[in-house]
mmCIF file of C-alpha atoms and ligand atoms in Angstrom:
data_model
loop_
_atom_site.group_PDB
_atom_site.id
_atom_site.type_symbol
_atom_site.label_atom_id
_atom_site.label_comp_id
_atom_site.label_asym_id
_atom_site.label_seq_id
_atom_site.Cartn_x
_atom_site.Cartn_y
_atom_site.Cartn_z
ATOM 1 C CA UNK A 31 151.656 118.665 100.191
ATOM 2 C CA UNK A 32 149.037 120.998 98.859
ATOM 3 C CA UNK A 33 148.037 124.597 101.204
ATOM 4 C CA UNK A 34 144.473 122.805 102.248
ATOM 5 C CA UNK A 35 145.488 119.089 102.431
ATOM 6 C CA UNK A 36 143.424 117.572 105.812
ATOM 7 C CA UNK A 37 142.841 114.281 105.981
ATOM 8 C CA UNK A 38 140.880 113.624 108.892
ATOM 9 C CA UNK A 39 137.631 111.534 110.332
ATOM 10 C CA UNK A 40 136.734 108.781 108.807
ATOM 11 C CA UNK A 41 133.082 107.820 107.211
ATOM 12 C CA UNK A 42 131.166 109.239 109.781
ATOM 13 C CA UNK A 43 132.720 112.577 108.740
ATOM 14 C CA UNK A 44 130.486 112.918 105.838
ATOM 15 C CA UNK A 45 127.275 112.321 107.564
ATOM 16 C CA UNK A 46 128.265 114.722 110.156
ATOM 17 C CA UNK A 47 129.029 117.604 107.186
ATOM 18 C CA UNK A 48 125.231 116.381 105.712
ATOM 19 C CA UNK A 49 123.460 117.097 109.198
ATOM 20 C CA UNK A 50 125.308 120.056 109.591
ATOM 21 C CA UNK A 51 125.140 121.363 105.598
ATOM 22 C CA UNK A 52 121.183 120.538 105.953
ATOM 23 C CA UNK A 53 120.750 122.480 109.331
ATOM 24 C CA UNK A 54 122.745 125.441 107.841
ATOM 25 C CA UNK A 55 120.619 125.628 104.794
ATOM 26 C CA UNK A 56 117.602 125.615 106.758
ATOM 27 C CA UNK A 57 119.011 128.359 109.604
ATOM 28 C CA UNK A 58 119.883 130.735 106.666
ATOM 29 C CA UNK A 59 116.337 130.128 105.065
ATOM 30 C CA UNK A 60 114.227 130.684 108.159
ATOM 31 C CA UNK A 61 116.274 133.577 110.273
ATOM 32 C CA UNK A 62 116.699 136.038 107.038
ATOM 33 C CA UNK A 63 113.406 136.274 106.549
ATOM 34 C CA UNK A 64 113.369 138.423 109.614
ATOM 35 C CA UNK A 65 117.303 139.089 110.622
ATOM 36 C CA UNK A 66 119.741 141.095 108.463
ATOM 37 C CA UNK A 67 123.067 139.504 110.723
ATOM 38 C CA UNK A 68 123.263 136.088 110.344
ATOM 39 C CA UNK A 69 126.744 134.916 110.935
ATOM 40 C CA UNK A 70 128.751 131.435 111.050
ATOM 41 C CA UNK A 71 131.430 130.577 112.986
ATOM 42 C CA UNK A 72 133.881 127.438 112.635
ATOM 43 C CA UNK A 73 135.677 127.641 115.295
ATOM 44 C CA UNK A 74 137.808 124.858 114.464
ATOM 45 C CA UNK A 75 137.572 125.438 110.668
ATOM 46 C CA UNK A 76 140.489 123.212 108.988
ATOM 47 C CA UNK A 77 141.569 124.182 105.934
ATOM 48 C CA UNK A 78 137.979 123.945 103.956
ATOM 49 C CA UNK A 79 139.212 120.989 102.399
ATOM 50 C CA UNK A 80 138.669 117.224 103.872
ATOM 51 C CA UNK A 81 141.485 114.664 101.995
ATOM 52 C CA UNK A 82 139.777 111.916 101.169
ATOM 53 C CA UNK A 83 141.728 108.570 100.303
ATOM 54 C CA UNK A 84 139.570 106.533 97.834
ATOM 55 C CA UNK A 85 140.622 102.853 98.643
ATOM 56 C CA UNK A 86 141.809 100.723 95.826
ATOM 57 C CA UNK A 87 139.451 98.222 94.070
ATOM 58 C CA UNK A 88 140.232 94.730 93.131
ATOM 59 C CA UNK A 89 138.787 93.552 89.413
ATOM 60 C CA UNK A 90 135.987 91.548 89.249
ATOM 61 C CA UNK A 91 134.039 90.212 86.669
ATOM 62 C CA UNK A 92 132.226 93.241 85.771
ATOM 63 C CA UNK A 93 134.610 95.946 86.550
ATOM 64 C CA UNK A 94 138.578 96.413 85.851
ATOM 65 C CA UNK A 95 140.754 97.130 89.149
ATOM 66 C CA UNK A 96 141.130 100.505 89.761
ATOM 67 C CA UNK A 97 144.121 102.360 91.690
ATOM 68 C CA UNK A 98 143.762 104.027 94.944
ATOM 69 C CA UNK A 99 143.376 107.795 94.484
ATOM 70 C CA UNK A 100 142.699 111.278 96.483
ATOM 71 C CA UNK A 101 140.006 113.511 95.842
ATOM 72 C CA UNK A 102 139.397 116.733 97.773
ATOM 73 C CA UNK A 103 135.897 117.674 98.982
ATOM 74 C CA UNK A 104 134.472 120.595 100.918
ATOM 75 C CA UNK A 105 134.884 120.628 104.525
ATOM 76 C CA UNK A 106 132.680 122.444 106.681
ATOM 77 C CA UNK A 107 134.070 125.825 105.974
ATOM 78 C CA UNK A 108 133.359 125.823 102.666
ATOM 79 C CA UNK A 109 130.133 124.023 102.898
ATOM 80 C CA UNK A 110 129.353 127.272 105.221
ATOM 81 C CA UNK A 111 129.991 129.219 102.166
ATOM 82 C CA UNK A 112 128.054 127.760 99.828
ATOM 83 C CA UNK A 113 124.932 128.337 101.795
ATOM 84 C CA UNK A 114 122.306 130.176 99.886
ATOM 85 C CA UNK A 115 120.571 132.646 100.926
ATOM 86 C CA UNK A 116 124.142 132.968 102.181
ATOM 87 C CA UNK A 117 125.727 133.811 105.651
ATOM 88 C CA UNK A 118 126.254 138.287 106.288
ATOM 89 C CA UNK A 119 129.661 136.954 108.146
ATOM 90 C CA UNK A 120 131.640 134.116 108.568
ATOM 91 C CA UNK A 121 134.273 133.565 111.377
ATOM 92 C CA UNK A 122 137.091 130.915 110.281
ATOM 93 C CA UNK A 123 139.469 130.061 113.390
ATOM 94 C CA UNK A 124 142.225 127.732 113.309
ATOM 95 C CA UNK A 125 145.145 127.259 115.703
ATOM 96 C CA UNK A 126 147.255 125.683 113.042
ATOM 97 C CA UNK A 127 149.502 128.319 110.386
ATOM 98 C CA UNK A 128 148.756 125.755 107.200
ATOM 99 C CA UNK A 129 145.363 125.884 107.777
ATOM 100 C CA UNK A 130 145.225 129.564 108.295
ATOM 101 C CA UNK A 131 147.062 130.158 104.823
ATOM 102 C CA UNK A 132 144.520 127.744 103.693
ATOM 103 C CA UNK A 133 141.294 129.199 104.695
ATOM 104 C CA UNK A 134 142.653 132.655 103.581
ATOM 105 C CA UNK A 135 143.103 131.865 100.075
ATOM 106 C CA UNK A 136 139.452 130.356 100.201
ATOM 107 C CA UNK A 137 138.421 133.806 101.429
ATOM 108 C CA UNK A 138 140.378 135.128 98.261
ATOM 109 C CA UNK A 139 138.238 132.968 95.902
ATOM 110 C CA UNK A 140 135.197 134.791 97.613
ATOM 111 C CA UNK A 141 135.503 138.276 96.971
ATOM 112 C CA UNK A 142 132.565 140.624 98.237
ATOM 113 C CA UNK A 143 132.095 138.328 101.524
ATOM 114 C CA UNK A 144 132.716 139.279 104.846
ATOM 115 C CA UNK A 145 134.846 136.722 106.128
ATOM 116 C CA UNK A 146 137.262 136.523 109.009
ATOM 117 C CA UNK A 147 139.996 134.497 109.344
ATOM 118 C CA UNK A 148 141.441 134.297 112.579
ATOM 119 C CA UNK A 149 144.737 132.411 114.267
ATOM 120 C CA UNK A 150 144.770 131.074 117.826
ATOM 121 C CA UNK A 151 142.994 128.689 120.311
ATOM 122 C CA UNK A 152 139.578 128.856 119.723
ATOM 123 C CA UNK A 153 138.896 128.483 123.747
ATOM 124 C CA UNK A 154 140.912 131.934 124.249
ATOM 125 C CA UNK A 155 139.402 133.291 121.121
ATOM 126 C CA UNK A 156 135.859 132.807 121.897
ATOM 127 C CA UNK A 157 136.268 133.449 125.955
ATOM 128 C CA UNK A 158 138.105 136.982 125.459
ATOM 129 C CA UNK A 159 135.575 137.632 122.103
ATOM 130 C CA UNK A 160 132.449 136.581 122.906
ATOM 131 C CA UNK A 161 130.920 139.161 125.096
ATOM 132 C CA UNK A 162 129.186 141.643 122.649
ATOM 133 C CA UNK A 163 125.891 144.047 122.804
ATOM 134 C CA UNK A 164 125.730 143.375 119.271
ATOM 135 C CA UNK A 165 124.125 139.426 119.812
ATOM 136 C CA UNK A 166 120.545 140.893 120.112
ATOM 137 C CA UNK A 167 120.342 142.048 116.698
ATOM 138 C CA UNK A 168 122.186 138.884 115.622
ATOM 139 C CA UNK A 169 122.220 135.255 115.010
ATOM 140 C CA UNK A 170 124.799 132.721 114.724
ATOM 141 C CA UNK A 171 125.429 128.889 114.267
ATOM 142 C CA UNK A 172 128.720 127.863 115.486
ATOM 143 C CA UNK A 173 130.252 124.296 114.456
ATOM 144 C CA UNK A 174 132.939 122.638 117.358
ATOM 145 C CA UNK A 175 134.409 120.154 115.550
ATOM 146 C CA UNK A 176 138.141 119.558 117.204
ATOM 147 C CA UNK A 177 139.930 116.448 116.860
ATOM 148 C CA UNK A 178 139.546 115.492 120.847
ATOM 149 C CA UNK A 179 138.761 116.957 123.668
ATOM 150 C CA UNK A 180 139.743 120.373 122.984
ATOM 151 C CA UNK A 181 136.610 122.277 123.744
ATOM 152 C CA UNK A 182 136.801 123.688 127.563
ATOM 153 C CA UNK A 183 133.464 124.089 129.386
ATOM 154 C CA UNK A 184 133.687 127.436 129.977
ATOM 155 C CA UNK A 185 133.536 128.487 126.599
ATOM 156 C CA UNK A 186 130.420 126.804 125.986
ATOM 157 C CA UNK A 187 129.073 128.436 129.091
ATOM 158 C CA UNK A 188 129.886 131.944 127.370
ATOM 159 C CA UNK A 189 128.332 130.804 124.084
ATOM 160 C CA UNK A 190 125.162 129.929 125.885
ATOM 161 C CA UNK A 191 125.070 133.635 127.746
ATOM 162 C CA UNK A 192 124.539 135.004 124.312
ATOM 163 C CA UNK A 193 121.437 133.506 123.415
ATOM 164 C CA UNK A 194 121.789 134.381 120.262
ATOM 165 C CA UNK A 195 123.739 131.120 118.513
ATOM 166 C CA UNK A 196 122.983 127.827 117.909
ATOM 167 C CA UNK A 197 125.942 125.109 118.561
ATOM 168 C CA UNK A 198 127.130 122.083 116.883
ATOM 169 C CA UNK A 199 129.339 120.388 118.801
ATOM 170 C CA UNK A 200 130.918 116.882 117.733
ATOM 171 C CA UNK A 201 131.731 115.799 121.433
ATOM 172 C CA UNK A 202 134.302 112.454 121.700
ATOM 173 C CA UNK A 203 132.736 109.909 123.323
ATOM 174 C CA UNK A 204 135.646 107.733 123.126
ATOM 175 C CA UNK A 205 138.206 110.458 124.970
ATOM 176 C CA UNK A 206 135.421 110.835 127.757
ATOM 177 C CA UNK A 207 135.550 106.800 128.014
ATOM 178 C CA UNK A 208 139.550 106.525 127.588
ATOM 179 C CA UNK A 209 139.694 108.914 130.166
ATOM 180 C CA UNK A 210 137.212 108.755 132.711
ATOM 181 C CA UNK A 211 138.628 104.981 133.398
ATOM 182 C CA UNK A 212 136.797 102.333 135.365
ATOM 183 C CA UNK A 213 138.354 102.483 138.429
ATOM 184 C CA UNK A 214 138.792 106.403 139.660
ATOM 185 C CA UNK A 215 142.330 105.844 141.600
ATOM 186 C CA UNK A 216 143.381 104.925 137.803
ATOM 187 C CA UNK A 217 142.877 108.529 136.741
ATOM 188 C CA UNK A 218 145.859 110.289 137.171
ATOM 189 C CA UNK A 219 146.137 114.734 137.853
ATOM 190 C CA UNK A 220 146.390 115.454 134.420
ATOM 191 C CA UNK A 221 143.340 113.095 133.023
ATOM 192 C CA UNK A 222 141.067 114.776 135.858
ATOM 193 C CA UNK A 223 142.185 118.283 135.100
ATOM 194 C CA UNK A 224 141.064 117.189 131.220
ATOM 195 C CA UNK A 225 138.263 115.829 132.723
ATOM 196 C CA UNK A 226 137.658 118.873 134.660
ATOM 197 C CA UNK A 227 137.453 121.508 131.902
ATOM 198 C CA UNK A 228 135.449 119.403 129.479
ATOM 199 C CA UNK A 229 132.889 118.976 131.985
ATOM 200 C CA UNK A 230 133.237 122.048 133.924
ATOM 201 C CA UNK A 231 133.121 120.546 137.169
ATOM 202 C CA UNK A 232 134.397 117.797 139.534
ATOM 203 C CA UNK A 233 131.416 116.423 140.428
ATOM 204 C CA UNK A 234 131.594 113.646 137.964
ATOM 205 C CA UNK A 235 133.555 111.547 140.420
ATOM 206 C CA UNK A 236 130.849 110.888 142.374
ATOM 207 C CA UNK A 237 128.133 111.223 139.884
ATOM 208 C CA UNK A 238 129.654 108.643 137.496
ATOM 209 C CA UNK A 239 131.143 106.401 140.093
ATOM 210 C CA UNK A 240 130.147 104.318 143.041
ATOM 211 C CA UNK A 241 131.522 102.949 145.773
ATOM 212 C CA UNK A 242 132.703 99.254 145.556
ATOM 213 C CA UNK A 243 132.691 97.481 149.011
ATOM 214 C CA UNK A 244 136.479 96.181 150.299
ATOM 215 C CA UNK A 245 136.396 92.805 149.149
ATOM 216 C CA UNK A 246 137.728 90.086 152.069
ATOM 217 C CA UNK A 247 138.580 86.635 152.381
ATOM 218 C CA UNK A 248 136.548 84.111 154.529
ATOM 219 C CA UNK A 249 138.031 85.101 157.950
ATOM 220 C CA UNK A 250 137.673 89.044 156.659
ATOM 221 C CA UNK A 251 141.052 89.784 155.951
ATOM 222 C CA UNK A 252 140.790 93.291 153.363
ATOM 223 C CA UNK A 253 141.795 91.412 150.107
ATOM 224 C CA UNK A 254 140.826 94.725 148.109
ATOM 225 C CA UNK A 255 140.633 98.279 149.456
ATOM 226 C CA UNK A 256 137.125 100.589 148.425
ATOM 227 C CA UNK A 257 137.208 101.079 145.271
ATOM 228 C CA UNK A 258 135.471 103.675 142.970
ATOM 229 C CA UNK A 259 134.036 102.145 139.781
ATOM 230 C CA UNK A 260 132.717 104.092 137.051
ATOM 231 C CA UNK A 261 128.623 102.852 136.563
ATOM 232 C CA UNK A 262 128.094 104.496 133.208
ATOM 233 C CA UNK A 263 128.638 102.351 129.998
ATOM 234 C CA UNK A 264 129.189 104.657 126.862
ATOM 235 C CA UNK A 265 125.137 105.206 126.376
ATOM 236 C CA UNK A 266 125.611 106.680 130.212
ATOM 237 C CA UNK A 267 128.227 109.068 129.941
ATOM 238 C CA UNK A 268 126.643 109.943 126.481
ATOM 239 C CA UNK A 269 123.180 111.036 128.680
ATOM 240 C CA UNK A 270 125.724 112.428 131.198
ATOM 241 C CA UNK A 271 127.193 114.969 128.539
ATOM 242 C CA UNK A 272 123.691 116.038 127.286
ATOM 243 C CA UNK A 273 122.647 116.381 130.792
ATOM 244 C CA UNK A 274 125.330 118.682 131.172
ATOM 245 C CA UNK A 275 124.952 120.667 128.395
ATOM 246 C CA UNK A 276 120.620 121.025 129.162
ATOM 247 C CA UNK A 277 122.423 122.956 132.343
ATOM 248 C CA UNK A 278 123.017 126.057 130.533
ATOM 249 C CA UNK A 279 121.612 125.924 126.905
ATOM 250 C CA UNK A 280 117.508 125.838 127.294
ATOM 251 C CA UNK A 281 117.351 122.741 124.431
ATOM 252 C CA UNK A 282 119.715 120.210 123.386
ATOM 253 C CA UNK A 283 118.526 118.449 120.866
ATOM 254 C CA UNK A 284 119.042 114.258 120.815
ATOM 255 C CA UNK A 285 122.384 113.975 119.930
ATOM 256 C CA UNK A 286 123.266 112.263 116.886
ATOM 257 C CA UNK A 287 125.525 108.967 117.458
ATOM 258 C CA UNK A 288 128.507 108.723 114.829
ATOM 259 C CA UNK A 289 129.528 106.286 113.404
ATOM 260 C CA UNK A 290 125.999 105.730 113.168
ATOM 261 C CA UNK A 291 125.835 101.978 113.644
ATOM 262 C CA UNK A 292 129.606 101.072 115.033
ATOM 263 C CA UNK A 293 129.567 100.282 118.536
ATOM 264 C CA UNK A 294 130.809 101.692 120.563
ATOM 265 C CA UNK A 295 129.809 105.109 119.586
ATOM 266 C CA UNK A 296 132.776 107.211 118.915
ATOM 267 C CA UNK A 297 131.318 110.291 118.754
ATOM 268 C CA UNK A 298 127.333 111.905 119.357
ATOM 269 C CA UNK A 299 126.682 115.163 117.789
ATOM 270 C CA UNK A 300 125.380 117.688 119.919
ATOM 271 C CA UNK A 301 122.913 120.866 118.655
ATOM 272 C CA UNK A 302 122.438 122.972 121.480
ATOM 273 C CA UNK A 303 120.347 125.811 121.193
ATOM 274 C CA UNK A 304 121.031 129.502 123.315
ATOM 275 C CA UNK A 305 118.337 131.223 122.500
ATOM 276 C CA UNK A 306 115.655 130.601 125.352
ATOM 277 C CA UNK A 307 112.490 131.891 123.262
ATOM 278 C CA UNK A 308 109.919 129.266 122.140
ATOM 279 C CA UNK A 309 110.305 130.341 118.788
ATOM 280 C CA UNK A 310 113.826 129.971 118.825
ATOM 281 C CA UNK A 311 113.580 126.364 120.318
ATOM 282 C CA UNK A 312 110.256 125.188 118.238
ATOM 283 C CA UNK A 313 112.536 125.828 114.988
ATOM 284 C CA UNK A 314 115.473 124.461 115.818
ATOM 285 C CA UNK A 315 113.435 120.898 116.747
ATOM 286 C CA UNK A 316 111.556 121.846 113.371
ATOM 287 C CA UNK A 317 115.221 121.589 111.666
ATOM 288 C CA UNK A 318 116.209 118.598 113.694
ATOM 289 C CA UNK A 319 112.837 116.434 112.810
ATOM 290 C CA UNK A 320 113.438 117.574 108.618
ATOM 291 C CA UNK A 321 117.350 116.130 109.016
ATOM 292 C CA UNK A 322 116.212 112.907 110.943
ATOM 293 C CA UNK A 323 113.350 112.361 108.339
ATOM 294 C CA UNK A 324 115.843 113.173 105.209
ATOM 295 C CA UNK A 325 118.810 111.365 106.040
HETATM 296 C C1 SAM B 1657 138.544 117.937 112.762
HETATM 297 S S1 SAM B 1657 139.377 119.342 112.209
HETATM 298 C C2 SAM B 1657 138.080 120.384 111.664
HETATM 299 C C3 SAM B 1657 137.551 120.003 110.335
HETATM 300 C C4 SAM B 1657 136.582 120.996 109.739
HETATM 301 N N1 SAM B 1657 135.395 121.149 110.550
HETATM 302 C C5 SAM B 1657 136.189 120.563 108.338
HETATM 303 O O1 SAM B 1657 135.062 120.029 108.140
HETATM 304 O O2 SAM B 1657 136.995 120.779 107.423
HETATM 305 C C6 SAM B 1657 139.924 120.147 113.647
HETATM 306 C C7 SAM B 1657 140.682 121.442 113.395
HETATM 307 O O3 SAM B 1657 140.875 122.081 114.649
HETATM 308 C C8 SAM B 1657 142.140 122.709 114.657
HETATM 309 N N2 SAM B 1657 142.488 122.867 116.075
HETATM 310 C C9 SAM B 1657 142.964 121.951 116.954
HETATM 311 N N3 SAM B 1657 143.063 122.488 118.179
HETATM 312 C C10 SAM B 1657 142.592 123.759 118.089
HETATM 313 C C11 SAM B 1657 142.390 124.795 119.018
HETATM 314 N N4 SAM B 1657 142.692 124.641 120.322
HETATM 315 N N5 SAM B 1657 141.880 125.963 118.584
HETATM 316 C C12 SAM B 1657 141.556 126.137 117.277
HETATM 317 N N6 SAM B 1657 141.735 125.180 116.349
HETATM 318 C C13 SAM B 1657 142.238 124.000 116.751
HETATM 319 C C14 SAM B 1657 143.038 121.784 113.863
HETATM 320 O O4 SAM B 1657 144.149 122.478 113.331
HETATM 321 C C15 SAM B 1657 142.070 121.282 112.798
HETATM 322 O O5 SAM B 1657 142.165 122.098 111.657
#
């Protein structure tokens, strides 16, 4: 196995590396015209690589078969990289050691950038990091891109108080849905305590789920206690999320649904914005309307 191998996502994960390769390009643009820090952070880099498994093709009449194959293209740390005018600082975290040895021979094949390449849980990293005087004099995007439902709400709580960065986040859907079940007394400690951090509060038992009325038989015997169902199909718990998030960053932007057209949604990308000035918000919309109108 080759240092970077990562296979991961599927077809989605190449629309969500356009969106966030176009928004990066246009970030850089826009905030050095006036700011001298403008950083990136991945906070859940990979390796810089993304694995892709070309399926086989069966011969037809025009073309001969052709074998599967693997090809390696950028991932989002790299994409980062590329960005011209490019980035005063980039922040590469990764719990995993292969992906650390990864990203830090891609820092070797950039010599002259300031690049950091740090091990550990990104939730500790950014919670105990975060704080900083430094944030009014600089800028960052940061890109959440875990595998689940990694990213605790408190961290994006402490990324908001900056006001200073700008935050992908590629939020699963389909873990809120797996485990926010149907009926509540089917979500067991551990699920709610999941539940609980992602969300950063409880109160999504009774704002996702209502009361069902005991259900009796003709001479009112209790057939079926109270029961807590959940009201909010996937679209719901999507506007749920955003909702959320709109609590402590000043814009989120409409999320983008991925796969785009499979239903139901897997995943919606989030861009939430910290920085409360107009300014601030008015370009980040700018950005969002350009990606909607060029994809
Ligand atoms: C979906 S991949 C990121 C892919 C990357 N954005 C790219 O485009 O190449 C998720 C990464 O998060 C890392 N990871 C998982 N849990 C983590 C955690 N708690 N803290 C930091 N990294 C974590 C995994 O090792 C994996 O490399």
């Amino acid at each position: 196995m080759r240092e970077d191998d990562h296979e991961f996502g599927g077809q989605h994960t190449e629309i969500k590396l356009a969106i966030v390769e176009k928004y990066l390009k246009r970030y850089s643009a826009a905030l050095h015209t006036w700011c001298d820090n403008v950083w990136y952070i991945d906070a859940f880099a990979g390796t810089g690589s993304r694995t892709v498994r070309v399926k086989a093709k069966e011969g037809d009449l025009f073309d001969e078969p052709a074998p599967e194959y693997v090809e390696q293209r950028r991932g989002s740390a790299k994409i980062a990289l590329d960005i011209d005018p490019p980035f005063d600082r980039l922040v590469f975290m990764d719990s995993k050691p292969r992906h650390i040895a990864a990203l830090n021979t891609l820092k070797a094949s950039y010599p002259g950038r300031d690049i950091d390449v740090v091990q550990g849980d990104a939730n500790e990293l950014i919670q105990k990091e975060i704080k900083w005087d430094g944030w009014k004099k600089t800028r960052a995007v940061m890109f959440l891109d875990p595998y689940g439902m990694e990213v605790e709400w408190d961290t994006l709580r402490l990324i908001a108080e900056t006001k200073a960065i700008d935050v992908w986040y590629l939020f699963s859907l389909s873990g809120l849905y797996r485990q926010a079940a149907r009926d509540l007394s089917k979500i067991d400690a551990k699920k709610e305590r999941a539940l609980n951090r992602m969300l950063g509060t409880d109160a999504w038992k009774s704002e996702l789920y209502s009361p069902i009325q005991p259900a009796k038989d003709l001479l009112g015997v209790i057939e079926r206690e109270e029961v807590r169902q959940r009201d909010a199909d996937v679209a719901g718990l999507e506007s749920y999320v955003r909702d959320r998030l709109a609590q402590i960053f000043p814009r989120v932007l409409e999320p983008w649904p991925l796969p785009p057209k499979e239903r139901p949604q897997r995943f919606s990308l989030f861009c939430a914005i910290s920085n409360p000035s107009d300014r601030a918000i008015k370009l980040a919309e700018q950005f969002g309307r350009s990606i909607i109108d060029s994809m």
